[in-house]
Amino acid sequence: MRLHRLSITAFGPFGATQEVDFDALSSAGLFLLHGPTGAGKTSVLDAVCFALYGAVPGARQSPGASLRSDHAPPGLPTEVQLELTVGGRRLEVTRSPSQPRPKKRGEGFTMEKAQSRLRGYDPERGWHALSKSHQEIGEELTQLIGMSRDQFCQVVLLPQGDFARFLRADAEARGRLLGRLFDTRRFAAVEERLAELRRGAEAKVTAADERVLALAQRTAQAAGPAGVEAAPVTARPGEPGLAEAVLAWAAIARSTARERLDTAHAALAAAEGRQRAARRALEAERELARLQQRYAETLRRAEALEERRGEHDACQERLERARRADRVAPALELREEAERAYRAASDGLDRARSLLSPELRDAGADRLAELERTFQQELYALDAAREAEERSAEIDGERLRLNREARADDELIRDADAWLADWDTTRTALKERVDASQEAATRAEQLAGLLAPARRRLDAAHRRDALAADVRQAEDRLTGAREQELDARKSWLDLRERRLRGIAAELASGLVAGEPCTVCGSAEHPAPASPGDGHVDRATEERALAAQRSAEEARAHAEQQLGRVRERHAAAETEARGDDGHTSLAVAELQSLADRLADEHAEAHRLAAATNPAREALAAAEREHAERLEQRQEAHGRMSARTAAREALDAEQARLEERIAAARGASASVAEHADRLTRRVARLADAATAVHAEQEAARRRKEADDRLSDAAFKAGFDTPEAAAATLLGAAGQRELQHRVDAWQAEAAAVADRRAERDAREAAESPAARPEAAESVHETAERLLREAASARAAARDRCAELDRLSEQAADEVRRLGPVRQEYERIARLAGLAAGTSADNERKMRLESYVLAARLEQVAAAATARLRRMSSGRYTLVHSDARTGGRRAGLGLHVVDAWTGSERDTATLSGGETFFASLALALGLADVVTEEAGGVRLDTLFIDEGFGSLDDQTLDEVLDVLDSLRERDRSVGIVSHVADLRRRIPARLEVVKERQGSSVRHRL
């Protein structure tokens, strides 16, 4: 995994966007991340972890902590973007935490949800989106990196404090850290699974033993007294021998119960014989008592019957008279109905006559009918007058409607006149508004043409000022290059002059005896010259010449650079002056000019935006002017038409009033006069009808009286009143008949019972004594029930004991394999948990695996620790037990100077640092191998270098520098000042009031 680029925005101490170029930093292999305390060095690593895993390292992930920077403006969202290569893929991950943002409408803030985006790079397609899901991105990155967040923070970020604590920690603390890194949860899960299987098997054995004990308890309850005689079972669930003891105890209880069943059979047979004899004696005494009581009761009923004989005769006579009166009942009902009809007709006639005038109350039916016809004809004549009155009311309604319309038109005319009076002023204002908007549009176009050149001049001024500094630097470099060239030329000329002065010695050094001299041609060389002090040879002169030429080339290159920079500065100066060649202005002046033009352009653009609304307002006002003129003209026309209609209505209503006045007479209206006539006609018709009804009812009453007198005489009554007094309803007759029938039935029953011979003979015998026989029988019954109950209980007890014994035997058979399985699993679980005697070192399975990993880590760490400590220290793994604790995770250091092995907690501060660093690097190698060989091209080491002396620091840096093999880069996070001198590639975190920032020092 290699990191390329990190972008941090409003994150932690960084209030603005900061870019970290890891490619540039990693090119040196070893780079330093430094800055003052609290500047945010660790926050850079937090940002890397947050981009990859959506969370910062666990030690800094406190509840309620916010990742958003307090220095960031409200509108700048918190975001981290990381570009990296992992698993052969170039990826870009962007994450934003849950954070408040300003509301789009209104004031206040709203909570923005966390967001994640993942992009991939393809040479053919370029950058393309992969996912926006938190879960998918997390799974994808975790699978590619091959490590969890904890493993990544422990392996890639290398927190030294954790490993210092790891060195001094006990076995339990080491186990927790190693278990988190190597993910030994599967071995812990095996331990838990075995423990769970052991608990399950133990529960099955215990449950089976409890079932067997429960059967034993039920057997004891079923055995009753027989169970007391046998020795009780004292074993507890889970103890060996429980099943055999229960089976033996159950066999004894069954044998005792069968003996008691035989005794119960014999007792039951004797009790049955006694009970049969007592029952026969009791039945004989009860029959004698019954017959004696029956005869005595018959005598009492005969006496009571004679006492009620007179009442019986009276009832029978009254029943016969009532049946004769029933023949007169229809005539009586007819007479009563005729009487009711006559009284109703008479009352109706009185009510009808009371509504007539006094002179008509005694009139006959013919007179009343004649008056009804007269008033009905007069009522018919009022129909035309009633229609005229209705039409007059309609005319009043039409006149009111015309008045309402007239008022509405008057209001419309006044409103239109008032609006039209201001029309000229309104139209002028709207036209001025349109003209102003058009002028603003023209002004905006002009300002837009001025604003772009002003901004270009401002940009050119910025470049001009920046290039002015470049010109000064280039001039300084050219001056230095010229001085170096002069010095090199002077040195070369000096060396050349010195060589020329000693050229004879140089030529003499090439003379060979017997060969001619290259200068004079002589083969003899009697006194060749020898080199003197300060002699310069050819090679020295040539090196000086090469240095002079190199200095000349450097000077020429500096002149070229100065020329190019001056050209760019002149171009920027010209562009800053503008097209019209104004005097060059300062950046502040150009900025002020650009801002003023921008403000004027914005204001003009705002006014120009109102052009269309102003035109639309003018067009709408002109349409409204035409509409109001038209409405006013139409209102005047309607007023003229209403005047003519009102005159026609007045003439029509005058004619109708004359006709109505003639028809209504003294009444207020025709309708009132017609209503009075209608009531009078109805009263006359009701009175005539009532007279006829009263006469018809009197005739029917007389006929009913005649029929009633004839029916009473035929039934044998002197008067109709006597027959009416004798009448008796159907219920009364049934009651009398029942009383007569009951007396006769009782008389027949008494006669039959007095004729029974058994009852007379029993009455002559001595009095019966059923109570004594009952007592004897009850005693026999009780003894029989007790014997039967004892026999049934003994039989049920034997059957229940047989059934429970079979169940116990079945449970014991099923318990055998369960107990064997439990013993096997218990041995295996104890071995994995370290509690078994077979596990001599009391090591749990997870601890055993972690011990193997720790041994690998110690071996990998020793390779670097020996180099850091100049071969003095070696880390070794120890599986020895200390005290009563379990073994397997011990860690010792071997000191080569003393040859002794001691605990890592005895190391000094500096020794602890490089030992923990070696341990961290070794652990990183082992975890990487465990993760599937994922290549980690970028590592970070956080703090701890301040405790080292210079020599140890050099050795540690040599070890870290060796990590660059195969293009691996290492970042050191430290504020130690000496590291800035030793590590040239640096990323500096600067702490400022408005928020921290980063600077690359390459």
PDB file of C-alpha atoms in Angstrom, residues 393-640:
ATOM      1  CA  ALA A 393     -94.632  41.935  -5.309  1.00  0.00           C
ATOM      2  CA  GLU A 394     -92.409  40.800  -8.208  1.00  0.00           C
ATOM      3  CA  ILE A 395     -92.320  44.380  -9.521  1.00  0.00           C
ATOM      4  CA  ASP A 396     -91.085  45.548  -6.088  1.00  0.00           C
ATOM      5  CA  GLY A 397     -88.283  42.958  -6.270  1.00  0.00           C
ATOM      6  CA  GLU A 398     -87.309  44.076  -9.799  1.00  0.00           C
ATOM      7  CA  ARG A 399     -87.207  47.701  -8.659  1.00  0.00           C
ATOM      8  CA  LEU A 400     -84.854  46.724  -5.764  1.00  0.00           C
ATOM      9  CA  ARG A 401     -82.610  44.821  -8.200  1.00  0.00           C
ATOM     10  CA  LEU A 402     -82.447  47.869 -10.506  1.00  0.00           C
ATOM     11  CA  ASN A 403     -81.489  50.029  -7.534  1.00  0.00           C
ATOM     12  CA  ARG A 404     -78.661  47.647  -6.527  1.00  0.00           C
ATOM     13  CA  GLU A 405     -77.328  47.591 -10.092  1.00  0.00           C
ATOM     14  CA  ALA A 406     -77.498  51.369 -10.230  1.00  0.00           C
ATOM     15  CA  ARG A 407     -75.455  51.696  -7.027  1.00  0.00           C
ATOM     16  CA  ALA A 408     -72.875  49.212  -8.352  1.00  0.00           C
ATOM     17  CA  ASP A 409     -72.519  51.124 -11.626  1.00  0.00           C
ATOM     18  CA  ASP A 410     -72.180  54.430  -9.747  1.00  0.00           C
ATOM     19  CA  GLU A 411     -69.356  52.927  -7.653  1.00  0.00           C
ATOM     20  CA  LEU A 412     -67.667  51.518 -10.802  1.00  0.00           C
ATOM     21  CA  ILE A 413     -67.851  54.934 -12.549  1.00  0.00           C
ATOM     22  CA  ARG A 414     -66.411  56.758  -9.518  1.00  0.00           C
ATOM     23  CA  ASP A 415     -63.564  54.198  -9.212  1.00  0.00           C
ATOM     24  CA  ALA A 416     -62.784  54.404 -12.939  1.00  0.00           C
ATOM     25  CA  ASP A 417     -62.802  58.228 -12.882  1.00  0.00           C
ATOM     26  CA  ALA A 418     -60.433  58.260  -9.881  1.00  0.00           C
ATOM     27  CA  TRP A 419     -58.023  55.790 -11.543  1.00  0.00           C
ATOM     28  CA  LEU A 420     -58.097  57.575 -14.923  1.00  0.00           C
ATOM     29  CA  ALA A 421     -57.370  60.902 -13.211  1.00  0.00           C
ATOM     30  CA  ASP A 422     -53.894  59.539 -12.210  1.00  0.00           C
ATOM     31  CA  TRP A 423     -53.229  57.780 -15.523  1.00  0.00           C
ATOM     32  CA  ASP A 424     -50.778  60.318 -16.928  1.00  0.00           C
ATOM     33  CA  THR A 425     -48.681  60.301 -13.769  1.00  0.00           C
ATOM     34  CA  THR A 426     -48.679  56.488 -13.620  1.00  0.00           C
ATOM     35  CA  ARG A 427     -47.720  56.083 -17.286  1.00  0.00           C
ATOM     36  CA  THR A 428     -44.898  58.618 -16.980  1.00  0.00           C
ATOM     37  CA  ALA A 429     -43.457  56.850 -13.903  1.00  0.00           C
ATOM     38  CA  LEU A 430     -43.568  53.447 -15.592  1.00  0.00           C
ATOM     39  CA  LYS A 431     -41.874  54.770 -18.741  1.00  0.00           C
ATOM     40  CA  GLU A 432     -39.143  56.357 -16.605  1.00  0.00           C
ATOM     41  CA  ARG A 433     -38.674  53.019 -14.855  1.00  0.00           C
ATOM     42  CA  VAL A 434     -38.282  51.243 -18.232  1.00  0.00           C
ATOM     43  CA  ASP A 435     -35.818  53.890 -19.462  1.00  0.00           C
ATOM     44  CA  ALA A 436     -33.771  53.625 -16.235  1.00  0.00           C
ATOM     45  CA  SER A 437     -33.555  49.823 -16.559  1.00  0.00           C
ATOM     46  CA  GLN A 438     -32.440  50.070 -20.194  1.00  0.00           C
ATOM     47  CA  GLU A 439     -29.801  52.646 -19.289  1.00  0.00           C
ATOM     48  CA  ALA A 440     -28.594  50.311 -16.470  1.00  0.00           C
ATOM     49  CA  ALA A 441     -28.314  47.428 -18.965  1.00  0.00           C
ATOM     50  CA  THR A 442     -26.186  49.609 -21.246  1.00  0.00           C
ATOM     51  CA  ARG A 443     -24.076  50.667 -18.245  1.00  0.00           C
ATOM     52  CA  ALA A 444     -23.652  47.017 -17.164  1.00  0.00           C
ATOM     53  CA  GLU A 445     -22.335  46.097 -20.622  1.00  0.00           C
ATOM     54  CA  GLN A 446     -19.870  48.976 -20.505  1.00  0.00           C
ATOM     55  CA  LEU A 447     -18.708  48.068 -16.991  1.00  0.00           C
ATOM     56  CA  ALA A 448     -18.361  44.401 -18.001  1.00  0.00           C
ATOM     57  CA  GLY A 449     -16.017  45.551 -20.761  1.00  0.00           C
ATOM     58  CA  LEU A 450     -13.965  47.504 -18.211  1.00  0.00           C
ATOM     59  CA  LEU A 451     -14.044  44.875 -15.437  1.00  0.00           C
ATOM     60  CA  ALA A 452     -12.331  42.065 -17.381  1.00  0.00           C
ATOM     61  CA  PRO A 453      -9.263  44.225 -18.360  1.00  0.00           C
ATOM     62  CA  ALA A 454      -9.067  45.517 -14.780  1.00  0.00           C
ATOM     63  CA  ARG A 455      -8.950  41.990 -13.430  1.00  0.00           C
ATOM     64  CA  ARG A 456      -6.341  41.020 -16.015  1.00  0.00           C
ATOM     65  CA  ARG A 457      -4.247  44.016 -14.967  1.00  0.00           C
ATOM     66  CA  LEU A 458      -4.640  42.945 -11.314  1.00  0.00           C
ATOM     67  CA  ASP A 459      -3.486  39.421 -12.110  1.00  0.00           C
ATOM     68  CA  ALA A 460      -0.601  40.840 -14.157  1.00  0.00           C
ATOM     69  CA  ALA A 461       0.364  43.114 -11.250  1.00  0.00           C
ATOM     70  CA  HIS A 462       0.488  40.088  -8.944  1.00  0.00           C
ATOM     71  CA  ARG A 463       2.728  38.289 -11.446  1.00  0.00           C
ATOM     72  CA  ARG A 464       4.799  41.469 -11.943  1.00  0.00           C
ATOM     73  CA  ASP A 465       5.530  41.780  -8.233  1.00  0.00           C
ATOM     74  CA  ALA A 466       6.311  38.067  -7.922  1.00  0.00           C
ATOM     75  CA  LEU A 467       8.562  38.196 -11.005  1.00  0.00           C
ATOM     76  CA  ALA A 468      10.342  41.297  -9.648  1.00  0.00           C
ATOM     77  CA  ALA A 469      11.579  39.170  -6.771  1.00  0.00           C
ATOM     78  CA  ASP A 470      12.569  36.464  -9.287  1.00  0.00           C
ATOM     79  CA  VAL A 471      14.495  39.115 -11.294  1.00  0.00           C
ATOM     80  CA  ARG A 472      16.376  40.170  -8.198  1.00  0.00           C
ATOM     81  CA  GLN A 473      17.212  36.574  -7.373  1.00  0.00           C
ATOM     82  CA  ALA A 474      18.296  35.904 -10.983  1.00  0.00           C
ATOM     83  CA  GLU A 475      20.496  39.035 -10.938  1.00  0.00           C
ATOM     84  CA  ASP A 476      22.050  37.857  -7.686  1.00  0.00           C
ATOM     85  CA  ARG A 477      22.671  34.421  -9.180  1.00  0.00           C
ATOM     86  CA  LEU A 478      24.196  36.044 -12.317  1.00  0.00           C
ATOM     87  CA  THR A 479      26.457  38.233 -10.185  1.00  0.00           C
ATOM     88  CA  GLY A 480      27.588  35.183  -8.238  1.00  0.00           C
ATOM     89  CA  ALA A 481      28.109  33.217 -11.465  1.00  0.00           C
ATOM     90  CA  ARG A 482      30.191  36.061 -12.948  1.00  0.00           C
ATOM     91  CA  GLU A 483      32.318  36.253  -9.818  1.00  0.00           C
ATOM     92  CA  GLN A 484      32.790  32.478  -9.875  1.00  0.00           C
ATOM     93  CA  GLU A 485      33.711  32.684 -13.587  1.00  0.00           C
ATOM     94  CA  LEU A 486      36.276  35.432 -12.928  1.00  0.00           C
ATOM     95  CA  ASP A 487      37.737  33.493 -10.022  1.00  0.00           C
ATOM     96  CA  ALA A 488      37.926  30.294 -12.109  1.00  0.00           C
ATOM     97  CA  ARG A 489      39.487  32.170 -15.085  1.00  0.00           C
ATOM     98  CA  LYS A 490      41.985  33.898 -12.798  1.00  0.00           C
ATOM     99  CA  SER A 491      42.864  30.555 -11.196  1.00  0.00           C
ATOM    100  CA  TRP A 492      43.277  28.892 -14.603  1.00  0.00           C
ATOM    101  CA  LEU A 493      45.471  31.706 -15.969  1.00  0.00           C
ATOM    102  CA  ASP A 494      47.581  31.644 -12.846  1.00  0.00           C
ATOM    103  CA  LEU A 495      48.055  27.899 -13.084  1.00  0.00           C
ATOM    104  CA  ARG A 496      48.828  28.176 -16.797  1.00  0.00           C
ATOM    105  CA  GLU A 497      51.418  30.851 -16.208  1.00  0.00           C
ATOM    106  CA  ARG A 498      53.033  28.783 -13.489  1.00  0.00           C
ATOM    107  CA  ARG A 499      53.030  25.712 -15.768  1.00  0.00           C
ATOM    108  CA  LEU A 500      54.646  27.691 -18.584  1.00  0.00           C
ATOM    109  CA  ARG A 501      57.335  28.819 -16.198  1.00  0.00           C
ATOM    110  CA  GLY A 502      58.082  25.202 -15.292  1.00  0.00           C
ATOM    111  CA  ILE A 503      57.474  23.751 -18.779  1.00  0.00           C
ATOM    112  CA  ALA A 504      61.214  22.836 -19.095  1.00  0.00           C
ATOM    113  CA  ALA A 505      60.981  20.554 -16.111  1.00  0.00           C
ATOM    114  CA  GLU A 506      57.815  19.024 -17.544  1.00  0.00           C
ATOM    115  CA  LEU A 507      59.576  18.424 -20.897  1.00  0.00           C
ATOM    116  CA  ALA A 508      62.652  17.042 -19.130  1.00  0.00           C
ATOM    117  CA  SER A 509      60.547  14.517 -17.337  1.00  0.00           C
ATOM    118  CA  GLY A 510      59.776  12.988 -20.717  1.00  0.00           C
ATOM    119  CA  LEU A 511      63.423  12.680 -21.865  1.00  0.00           C
ATOM    120  CA  VAL A 512      64.814   9.178 -22.393  1.00  0.00           C
ATOM    121  CA  ALA A 513      68.486   8.470 -22.657  1.00  0.00           C
ATOM    122  CA  GLY A 514      69.499   7.855 -26.263  1.00  0.00           C
ATOM    123  CA  GLU A 515      66.291   9.361 -27.734  1.00  0.00           C
ATOM    124  CA  PRO A 516      66.276  12.832 -29.328  1.00  0.00           C
ATOM    125  CA  CYS A 517      64.836  15.807 -27.431  1.00  0.00           C
ATOM    126  CA  THR A 518      61.518  17.088 -28.863  1.00  0.00           C
ATOM    127  CA  VAL A 519      62.829  20.696 -28.538  1.00  0.00           C
ATOM    128  CA  CYS A 520      66.506  20.613 -29.676  1.00  0.00           C
ATOM    129  CA  GLY A 521      66.775  17.135 -31.276  1.00  0.00           C
ATOM    130  CA  SER A 522      69.839  16.137 -29.270  1.00  0.00           C
ATOM    131  CA  ALA A 523      70.134  12.566 -28.101  1.00  0.00           C
ATOM    132  CA  GLU A 524      72.220  13.659 -25.132  1.00  0.00           C
ATOM    133  CA  HIS A 525      70.690  15.297 -22.109  1.00  0.00           C
ATOM    134  CA  PRO A 526      73.551  16.433 -19.917  1.00  0.00           C
ATOM    135  CA  ALA A 527      71.585  18.700 -17.485  1.00  0.00           C
ATOM    136  CA  PRO A 528      67.830  18.231 -17.715  1.00  0.00           C
ATOM    137  CA  ALA A 529      65.734  20.740 -15.735  1.00  0.00           C
ATOM    138  CA  SER A 530      64.026  19.575 -12.551  1.00  0.00           C
ATOM    139  CA  PRO A 531      60.624  20.723 -11.150  1.00  0.00           C
ATOM    140  CA  GLY A 532      60.855  23.555  -8.659  1.00  0.00           C
ATOM    141  CA  ASP A 533      58.527  24.653  -5.829  1.00  0.00           C
ATOM    142  CA  GLY A 534      54.899  25.263  -6.926  1.00  0.00           C
ATOM    143  CA  HIS A 535      55.210  23.298 -10.116  1.00  0.00           C
ATOM    144  CA  VAL A 536      51.928  22.746 -11.987  1.00  0.00           C
ATOM    145  CA  ASP A 537      51.402  19.760 -14.178  1.00  0.00           C
ATOM    146  CA  ARG A 538      49.172  19.373 -17.226  1.00  0.00           C
ATOM    147  CA  ALA A 539      46.367  17.580 -15.417  1.00  0.00           C
ATOM    148  CA  THR A 540      46.061  20.370 -12.859  1.00  0.00           C
ATOM    149  CA  GLU A 541      45.899  22.977 -15.635  1.00  0.00           C
ATOM    150  CA  GLU A 542      43.235  20.999 -17.490  1.00  0.00           C
ATOM    151  CA  ARG A 543      41.117  20.686 -14.326  1.00  0.00           C
ATOM    152  CA  ALA A 544      41.351  24.417 -13.806  1.00  0.00           C
ATOM    153  CA  LEU A 545      40.388  24.982 -17.466  1.00  0.00           C
ATOM    154  CA  ALA A 546      37.405  22.660 -17.073  1.00  0.00           C
ATOM    155  CA  ALA A 547      36.350  24.508 -13.919  1.00  0.00           C
ATOM    156  CA  GLN A 548      36.665  27.853 -15.787  1.00  0.00           C
ATOM    157  CA  ARG A 549      34.549  26.543 -18.676  1.00  0.00           C
ATOM    158  CA  SER A 550      31.954  25.152 -16.221  1.00  0.00           C
ATOM    159  CA  ALA A 551      31.803  28.519 -14.486  1.00  0.00           C
ATOM    160  CA  GLU A 552      31.432  30.195 -17.898  1.00  0.00           C
ATOM    161  CA  GLU A 553      28.539  27.852 -18.757  1.00  0.00           C
ATOM    162  CA  ALA A 554      26.928  28.588 -15.351  1.00  0.00           C
ATOM    163  CA  ARG A 555      27.267  32.312 -16.035  1.00  0.00           C
ATOM    164  CA  ALA A 556      25.716  31.912 -19.494  1.00  0.00           C
ATOM    165  CA  HIS A 557      22.895  29.848 -18.021  1.00  0.00           C
ATOM    166  CA  ALA A 558      22.316  32.500 -15.321  1.00  0.00           C
ATOM    167  CA  GLU A 559      22.235  35.207 -18.044  1.00  0.00           C
ATOM    168  CA  GLN A 560      19.646  33.169 -19.979  1.00  0.00           C
ATOM    169  CA  GLN A 561      17.520  32.679 -16.877  1.00  0.00           C
ATOM    170  CA  LEU A 562      17.765  36.400 -16.071  1.00  0.00           C
ATOM    171  CA  GLY A 563      16.737  37.245 -19.632  1.00  0.00           C
ATOM    172  CA  ARG A 564      13.718  34.947 -19.499  1.00  0.00           C
ATOM    173  CA  VAL A 565      12.656  36.271 -16.114  1.00  0.00           C
ATOM    174  CA  ARG A 566      13.069  39.872 -17.291  1.00  0.00           C
ATOM    175  CA  GLU A 567      10.996  39.107 -20.388  1.00  0.00           C
ATOM    176  CA  ARG A 568       8.183  37.654 -18.268  1.00  0.00           C
ATOM    177  CA  HIS A 569       8.476  40.607 -15.862  1.00  0.00           C
ATOM    178  CA  ALA A 570       8.318  43.101 -18.759  1.00  0.00           C
ATOM    179  CA  ALA A 571       5.289  41.297 -20.231  1.00  0.00           C
ATOM    180  CA  ALA A 572       3.578  41.380 -16.841  1.00  0.00           C
ATOM    181  CA  GLU A 573       4.513  45.073 -16.431  1.00  0.00           C
ATOM    182  CA  THR A 574       3.069  45.868 -19.872  1.00  0.00           C
ATOM    183  CA  GLU A 575      -0.131  43.938 -19.158  1.00  0.00           C
ATOM    184  CA  ALA A 576      -0.437  45.648 -15.758  1.00  0.00           C
ATOM    185  CA  ARG A 577      -0.250  49.098 -17.494  1.00  0.00           C
ATOM    186  CA  GLY A 578      -3.222  48.200 -19.688  1.00  0.00           C
ATOM    187  CA  ASP A 579      -3.958  48.717 -23.388  1.00  0.00           C
ATOM    188  CA  ASP A 580      -3.973  52.492 -23.053  1.00  0.00           C
ATOM    189  CA  GLY A 581      -0.462  52.552 -21.544  1.00  0.00           C
ATOM    190  CA  HIS A 582      -1.375  54.001 -18.161  1.00  0.00           C
ATOM    191  CA  THR A 583       1.212  54.414 -15.491  1.00  0.00           C
ATOM    192  CA  SER A 584       1.934  51.156 -13.704  1.00  0.00           C
ATOM    193  CA  LEU A 585      -0.122  50.994 -10.510  1.00  0.00           C
ATOM    194  CA  ALA A 586       0.394  49.084  -7.296  1.00  0.00           C
ATOM    195  CA  VAL A 587      -1.540  45.897  -6.571  1.00  0.00           C
ATOM    196  CA  ALA A 588      -3.630  47.612  -3.885  1.00  0.00           C
ATOM    197  CA  GLU A 589      -4.668  50.364  -6.317  1.00  0.00           C
ATOM    198  CA  LEU A 590      -5.576  47.845  -9.031  1.00  0.00           C
ATOM    199  CA  GLN A 591      -7.463  45.752  -6.465  1.00  0.00           C
ATOM    200  CA  SER A 592      -9.435  48.833  -5.381  1.00  0.00           C
ATOM    201  CA  LEU A 593     -10.184  49.676  -9.023  1.00  0.00           C
ATOM    202  CA  ALA A 594     -11.350  46.120  -9.777  1.00  0.00           C
ATOM    203  CA  ASP A 595     -13.517  46.010  -6.640  1.00  0.00           C
ATOM    204  CA  ARG A 596     -15.113  49.371  -7.483  1.00  0.00           C
ATOM    205  CA  LEU A 597     -15.865  48.263 -11.058  1.00  0.00           C
ATOM    206  CA  ALA A 598     -17.252  44.953  -9.764  1.00  0.00           C
ATOM    207  CA  ASP A 599     -19.562  46.758  -7.319  1.00  0.00           C
ATOM    208  CA  GLU A 600     -20.747  49.177 -10.008  1.00  0.00           C
ATOM    209  CA  HIS A 601     -21.261  46.296 -12.453  1.00  0.00           C
ATOM    210  CA  ALA A 602     -23.255  44.319  -9.858  1.00  0.00           C
ATOM    211  CA  GLU A 603     -25.457  47.348  -9.093  1.00  0.00           C
ATOM    212  CA  ALA A 604     -26.019  48.050 -12.802  1.00  0.00           C
ATOM    213  CA  HIS A 605     -26.763  44.392 -13.462  1.00  0.00           C
ATOM    214  CA  ARG A 606     -29.279  44.422 -10.592  1.00  0.00           C
ATOM    215  CA  LEU A 607     -31.038  47.483 -12.043  1.00  0.00           C
ATOM    216  CA  ALA A 608     -30.930  46.024 -15.563  1.00  0.00           C
ATOM    217  CA  ALA A 609     -32.609  42.848 -14.329  1.00  0.00           C
ATOM    218  CA  ALA A 610     -35.738  44.965 -13.671  1.00  0.00           C
ATOM    219  CA  THR A 611     -36.192  45.851 -17.394  1.00  0.00           C
ATOM    220  CA  ASN A 612     -38.639  43.067 -18.242  1.00  0.00           C
ATOM    221  CA  PRO A 613     -40.717  43.537 -15.052  1.00  0.00           C
ATOM    222  CA  ALA A 614     -40.903  47.304 -15.789  1.00  0.00           C
ATOM    223  CA  ARG A 615     -42.064  46.677 -19.367  1.00  0.00           C
ATOM    224  CA  GLU A 616     -44.615  44.140 -18.184  1.00  0.00           C
ATOM    225  CA  ALA A 617     -45.891  46.616 -15.571  1.00  0.00           C
ATOM    226  CA  LEU A 618     -46.298  49.341 -18.252  1.00  0.00           C
ATOM    227  CA  ALA A 619     -48.151  46.947 -20.585  1.00  0.00           C
ATOM    228  CA  ALA A 620     -50.417  45.813 -17.737  1.00  0.00           C
ATOM    229  CA  ALA A 621     -51.199  49.475 -16.838  1.00  0.00           C
ATOM    230  CA  GLU A 622     -52.093  50.273 -20.469  1.00  0.00           C
ATOM    231  CA  ARG A 623     -54.402  47.233 -20.619  1.00  0.00           C
ATOM    232  CA  GLU A 624     -56.061  48.291 -17.375  1.00  0.00           C
ATOM    233  CA  HIS A 625     -56.540  51.862 -18.788  1.00  0.00           C
ATOM    234  CA  ALA A 626     -58.395  50.509 -21.823  1.00  0.00           C
ATOM    235  CA  GLU A 627     -60.490  48.180 -19.669  1.00  0.00           C
ATOM    236  CA  ARG A 628     -61.524  50.976 -17.289  1.00  0.00           C
ATOM    237  CA  LEU A 629     -62.583  53.259 -20.183  1.00  0.00           C
ATOM    238  CA  GLU A 630     -64.681  50.438 -21.616  1.00  0.00           C
ATOM    239  CA  GLN A 631     -66.231  49.619 -18.193  1.00  0.00           C
ATOM    240  CA  ARG A 632     -67.198  53.268 -17.610  1.00  0.00           C
ATOM    241  CA  GLN A 633     -68.904  53.513 -21.050  1.00  0.00           C
ATOM    242  CA  GLU A 634     -70.824  50.267 -20.474  1.00  0.00           C
ATOM    243  CA  ALA A 635     -71.976  51.505 -17.018  1.00  0.00           C
ATOM    244  CA  HIS A 636     -73.439  54.712 -18.559  1.00  0.00           C
ATOM    245  CA  GLY A 637     -75.376  52.614 -21.109  1.00  0.00           C
ATOM    246  CA  ARG A 638     -76.807  50.368 -18.412  1.00  0.00           C
ATOM    247  CA  MET A 639     -77.978  53.434 -16.406  1.00  0.00           C
ATOM    248  CA  SER A 640     -80.043  54.708 -19.382  1.00  0.00           C
TER     249      SER A 640
END
